[in-house]
Amino acid sequence: MKILVAVKRVIDYNVKVRVKADQSNVDLNNVKMALNPFCEIAVEEAVRLKEQGVATEVVVVSIGSKSCQEQLRNALALGCDRAIQVEAEDGPDSLSVARILAKVAEAETPGLILLGKQAIDSDNNQTGQMLAALLDRPQATFASEIKIEEGKASVTREIDGGLQTLKLTLPAVVTTDLRLNEPRFASLPNIMKAKRKPLEVKSADELGVSVSSNIKLISVEEPAQRQAGIKVSSVDELVEKLRNEAKVIA
Ligand code: AMP
């Protein structure tokens, strides 16, 4: 069974995001970029399924400018076998990404497609769901456990206040949640080996998808600055301030 993993290049989660002066977007100048953490979990899961002998090949795909090859090489160093970059300059919207992924999936015929539950930059949480719909395949979102048995995937999902287990007929689309696994670090020899693994570059045109966006980003704002706190000397003073200044108690 082949596994296709979709990964996105995003701002590293440790970076404090800055908004551009004209509020048109976040500032990406000289900002450290990384593999989206949920995508890293998807890569780890695919590699573990290959190590268990469940999968035979792990193909990683990213849609973006040439710079996303850095994240594809990273995924190759973590154990993926080959990579595909689909060129797209300005960040395409989720539906365009899902359409491109659907074309790649039609060509690659994977038994399982893994995506992150969300990209931490746009926080859309919709690409996996759109892809499953376009391919007309079963989907399970927010996976915290994946088992493959007899042509079916048993997926445990984190839902409000509990867990839910689903059985899906393969091929299927699964999106990963935080507790699915703890991704490994790439070792130096594997980083070196990754440089020689195949990385194919395709255009969206070649796949027959036009990358148009029906969504326009209007503005981005910083969260409101938090006011400094104050110290009170007694419970009575606290209650008085909550009642008369903050007006949160009667
Ligand atoms: P989103 O729906 O944008 O929150 O993203 C959910 C998941 O879709 C990500 O974790 C990736 O697995 C996949 N994805 C989103 N954008 C891209 C992209 N440009 N290239 C490859 N995969 C993507």
XYZ file of C-alpha atoms and ligand atoms in Angstrom:
273
model
C 0.000 0.000 0.000
C 1.227 3.460 -0.946
C 0.647 6.408 1.406
C 0.397 9.970 0.135
C 1.148 12.686 2.703
C 0.343 16.354 2.065
C 2.577 18.859 3.837
C 2.542 22.640 4.054
C 5.371 25.126 4.668
C 4.302 27.529 7.411
C 5.867 29.993 9.857
C 7.686 28.043 12.575
C 5.408 27.690 15.600
C 8.077 29.237 17.892
C 8.105 32.498 15.951
C 6.177 35.504 17.249
C 4.199 36.536 14.198
C 4.423 40.206 13.067
C 1.719 41.961 11.077
C 2.815 44.097 8.089
C 2.510 47.859 8.637
C -0.330 48.119 6.071
C -2.129 45.159 7.767
C -2.352 43.393 4.388
C -0.896 40.153 5.799
C 1.637 38.773 8.257
C 5.263 39.675 7.583
C 7.223 36.729 6.169
C 10.504 38.645 5.725
C 13.405 36.873 7.459
C 10.987 34.649 9.349
C 11.900 31.046 10.139
C 9.667 28.654 8.211
C 9.006 24.996 9.047
C 6.908 21.950 8.318
C 3.379 22.502 9.665
C 3.370 20.533 12.995
C 0.242 18.495 12.103
C 1.855 17.611 8.746
C 4.967 16.449 10.609
C 2.717 14.114 12.624
C 1.201 12.845 9.339
C 4.708 12.160 7.961
C 5.681 10.336 11.163
C 2.565 8.150 11.030
C 3.155 7.248 7.379
C 6.788 6.359 8.078
C 5.766 4.227 11.092
C 3.204 2.361 8.930
C 5.986 1.680 6.432
C 8.336 0.502 9.190
C 5.581 -1.872 10.421
C 5.381 -3.345 6.905
C 1.831 -2.004 6.382
C 2.878 0.502 3.707
C 5.365 -0.062 0.913
C 6.017 3.532 -0.153
C 5.479 7.000 1.319
C 5.105 9.880 -1.149
C 5.070 13.434 0.189
C 3.513 16.328 -1.705
C 3.494 20.073 -1.174
C 1.877 22.848 -3.166
C 3.758 26.107 -3.106
C 6.734 28.090 -4.376
C 10.240 26.613 -4.747
C 10.936 27.301 -1.075
C 8.570 24.497 -0.010
C 11.217 22.077 -1.362
C 13.008 22.704 1.962
C 10.061 21.133 3.836
C 9.828 18.316 1.273
C 13.531 17.512 1.860
C 12.814 17.614 5.580
C 10.005 15.058 5.110
C 12.368 12.908 3.012
C 14.916 13.064 5.852
C 12.193 11.886 8.246
C 11.690 8.765 6.093
C 9.445 9.544 3.103
C 10.608 7.852 -0.114
C 9.963 10.510 -2.742
C 8.529 13.988 -3.036
C 6.362 16.003 -5.394
C 6.233 19.796 -5.454
C 3.314 21.332 -7.308
C 4.308 24.886 -8.197
C 2.026 27.662 -6.987
C 3.335 31.144 -6.273
C 0.706 32.966 -4.221
C -0.729 30.772 -1.482
C -3.614 28.972 -3.223
C -6.904 28.639 -1.332
C -7.947 25.332 0.244
C -10.203 24.291 -2.624
C -7.401 24.764 -5.178
C -5.033 22.803 -2.914
C -7.618 20.032 -2.547
C -8.169 19.947 -6.346
C -4.421 19.626 -6.953
C -4.104 16.940 -4.259
C -7.024 15.069 -5.863
C -5.164 15.041 -9.219
C -1.959 13.836 -7.552
C -3.956 11.126 -5.744
C -5.598 10.006 -9.010
C -2.139 9.607 -10.567
C -0.477 7.985 -7.544
C -3.428 5.779 -6.420
C -2.459 5.689 -2.702
C -4.311 3.390 -0.292
C -4.213 6.085 2.372
C -3.905 9.871 2.183
C -2.714 11.638 5.319
C -3.006 15.363 5.963
C -2.663 17.551 9.024
C -5.948 18.508 10.661
C -5.033 22.152 10.073
C -2.269 24.395 8.875
C -1.192 26.619 11.758
C -0.910 29.698 9.515
C -4.380 29.872 7.984
C -6.109 27.631 10.587
C -8.596 26.520 7.931
C -9.112 22.881 8.922
C -10.809 22.098 5.612
C -8.382 20.764 2.994
C -8.666 17.094 4.045
C -12.454 17.284 4.129
C -12.570 18.928 0.672
C -10.152 16.350 -0.729
C -12.238 13.423 0.565
C -15.328 14.969 -1.021
C -13.599 15.565 -4.380
C -12.291 11.986 -4.436
C -15.579 10.623 -3.057
C -13.588 8.607 -0.496
C -14.263 7.979 3.220
C -12.644 10.406 5.639
C -11.738 10.533 9.320
C -10.587 13.816 10.837
C -8.622 14.499 14.079
C -7.059 11.018 14.242
C -5.362 10.048 17.501
C -4.809 6.406 16.456
C -4.693 4.672 13.057
C -4.668 0.898 12.544
C -4.760 -0.759 9.123
C -6.296 -4.240 8.975
C -7.685 -6.263 6.075
C -8.110 -3.369 3.655
C -9.739 -1.151 6.263
C -8.467 1.663 8.450
C -9.627 1.798 12.033
C -9.284 5.420 13.147
C -9.796 6.731 16.670
C -10.836 10.385 16.682
C -10.611 12.974 19.413
C -14.036 14.469 19.845
C -15.420 16.764 22.556
C -15.067 14.976 25.881
C -14.114 11.563 24.491
C -12.970 9.300 21.694
C -14.776 7.861 18.698
C -13.527 4.925 16.594
C -14.434 4.631 12.919
C -13.759 1.878 10.401
C -13.071 3.176 6.874
C -12.790 1.295 3.615
C -9.512 2.092 1.886
C -8.544 4.217 0.023
C -9.409 6.853 2.578
C -8.423 10.335 3.706
C -7.321 10.821 7.319
C -6.297 14.052 9.065
C -3.974 13.927 12.049
C -4.436 15.356 15.548
C -1.730 16.306 18.040
C -1.705 13.114 20.111
C -1.395 10.663 17.192
C 2.365 10.350 17.702
C 5.542 12.205 18.628
C 7.520 12.927 15.473
C 11.166 11.888 15.418
C 14.080 14.225 14.692
C 15.893 13.742 11.401
C 19.383 12.319 11.909
C 22.350 13.834 10.060
C 22.894 10.730 7.856
C 19.193 10.805 6.925
C 19.404 14.531 6.091
C 22.317 13.697 3.757
C 20.449 10.727 2.229
C 17.361 12.911 1.680
C 19.350 15.113 -0.719
C 19.547 12.184 -3.128
C 15.911 11.068 -2.880
C 13.698 11.913 -5.896
C 11.865 15.271 -5.856
C 9.641 15.850 -8.864
C 8.336 19.330 -9.763
C 4.973 19.660 -11.512
C 2.820 22.600 -12.468
C -0.848 22.938 -11.613
C -1.493 23.424 -15.389
C 0.126 20.054 -16.095
C -2.354 18.512 -13.643
C -5.235 20.344 -15.329
C -6.059 22.543 -12.332
C -6.330 26.323 -12.531
C -5.199 27.908 -9.283
C -7.690 30.706 -8.920
C -8.864 32.056 -5.612
C -12.380 33.140 -4.744
C -11.166 34.434 -1.417
C -9.397 37.765 -0.853
C -7.543 38.506 2.370
C -8.815 41.921 3.457
C -6.771 42.639 6.578
C -4.857 41.127 9.477
C -4.782 42.659 12.951
C -2.643 42.023 16.008
C -4.563 40.848 19.089
C -5.399 43.707 21.481
C -2.571 44.447 23.942
C -3.276 43.076 27.419
C -3.429 45.686 30.157
C -0.933 45.371 32.979
C -2.302 43.721 36.140
C -2.350 45.240 39.642
C -1.616 43.808 43.094
C -4.224 44.062 45.841
C -3.440 43.825 49.534
C -6.557 42.028 50.761
C -9.533 39.929 49.689
C -11.828 42.836 50.613
C -9.946 45.150 48.252
C -10.123 42.503 45.480
C -13.890 42.124 45.907
C -14.314 45.908 45.978
C -12.350 46.311 42.716
C -14.180 43.445 41.006
C -17.507 44.994 42.007
C -16.872 48.713 41.444
C -14.055 48.919 38.869
C -14.259 45.782 36.736
C -18.017 45.473 37.390
C -17.858 41.678 36.975
C -19.682 40.868 40.221
C -22.824 42.435 41.635
P -5.884 23.629 6.217
O -7.163 23.033 5.722
O -5.370 24.774 5.354
O -5.933 23.990 7.673
O -4.748 22.507 6.049
C -4.953 21.173 6.477
C -3.915 20.274 5.861
O -4.031 20.306 4.429
C -2.457 20.635 6.127
O -2.019 20.159 7.390
C -1.777 19.882 4.973
O -1.698 18.483 5.256
C -2.764 20.100 3.826
N -2.375 21.311 3.066
C -2.858 22.569 3.200
N -2.227 23.407 2.348
C -1.318 22.662 1.673
C -0.343 22.936 0.666
N -0.153 24.166 0.169
N 0.411 21.905 0.201
C 0.226 20.651 0.688
N -0.665 20.325 1.644
C -1.418 21.315 2.128
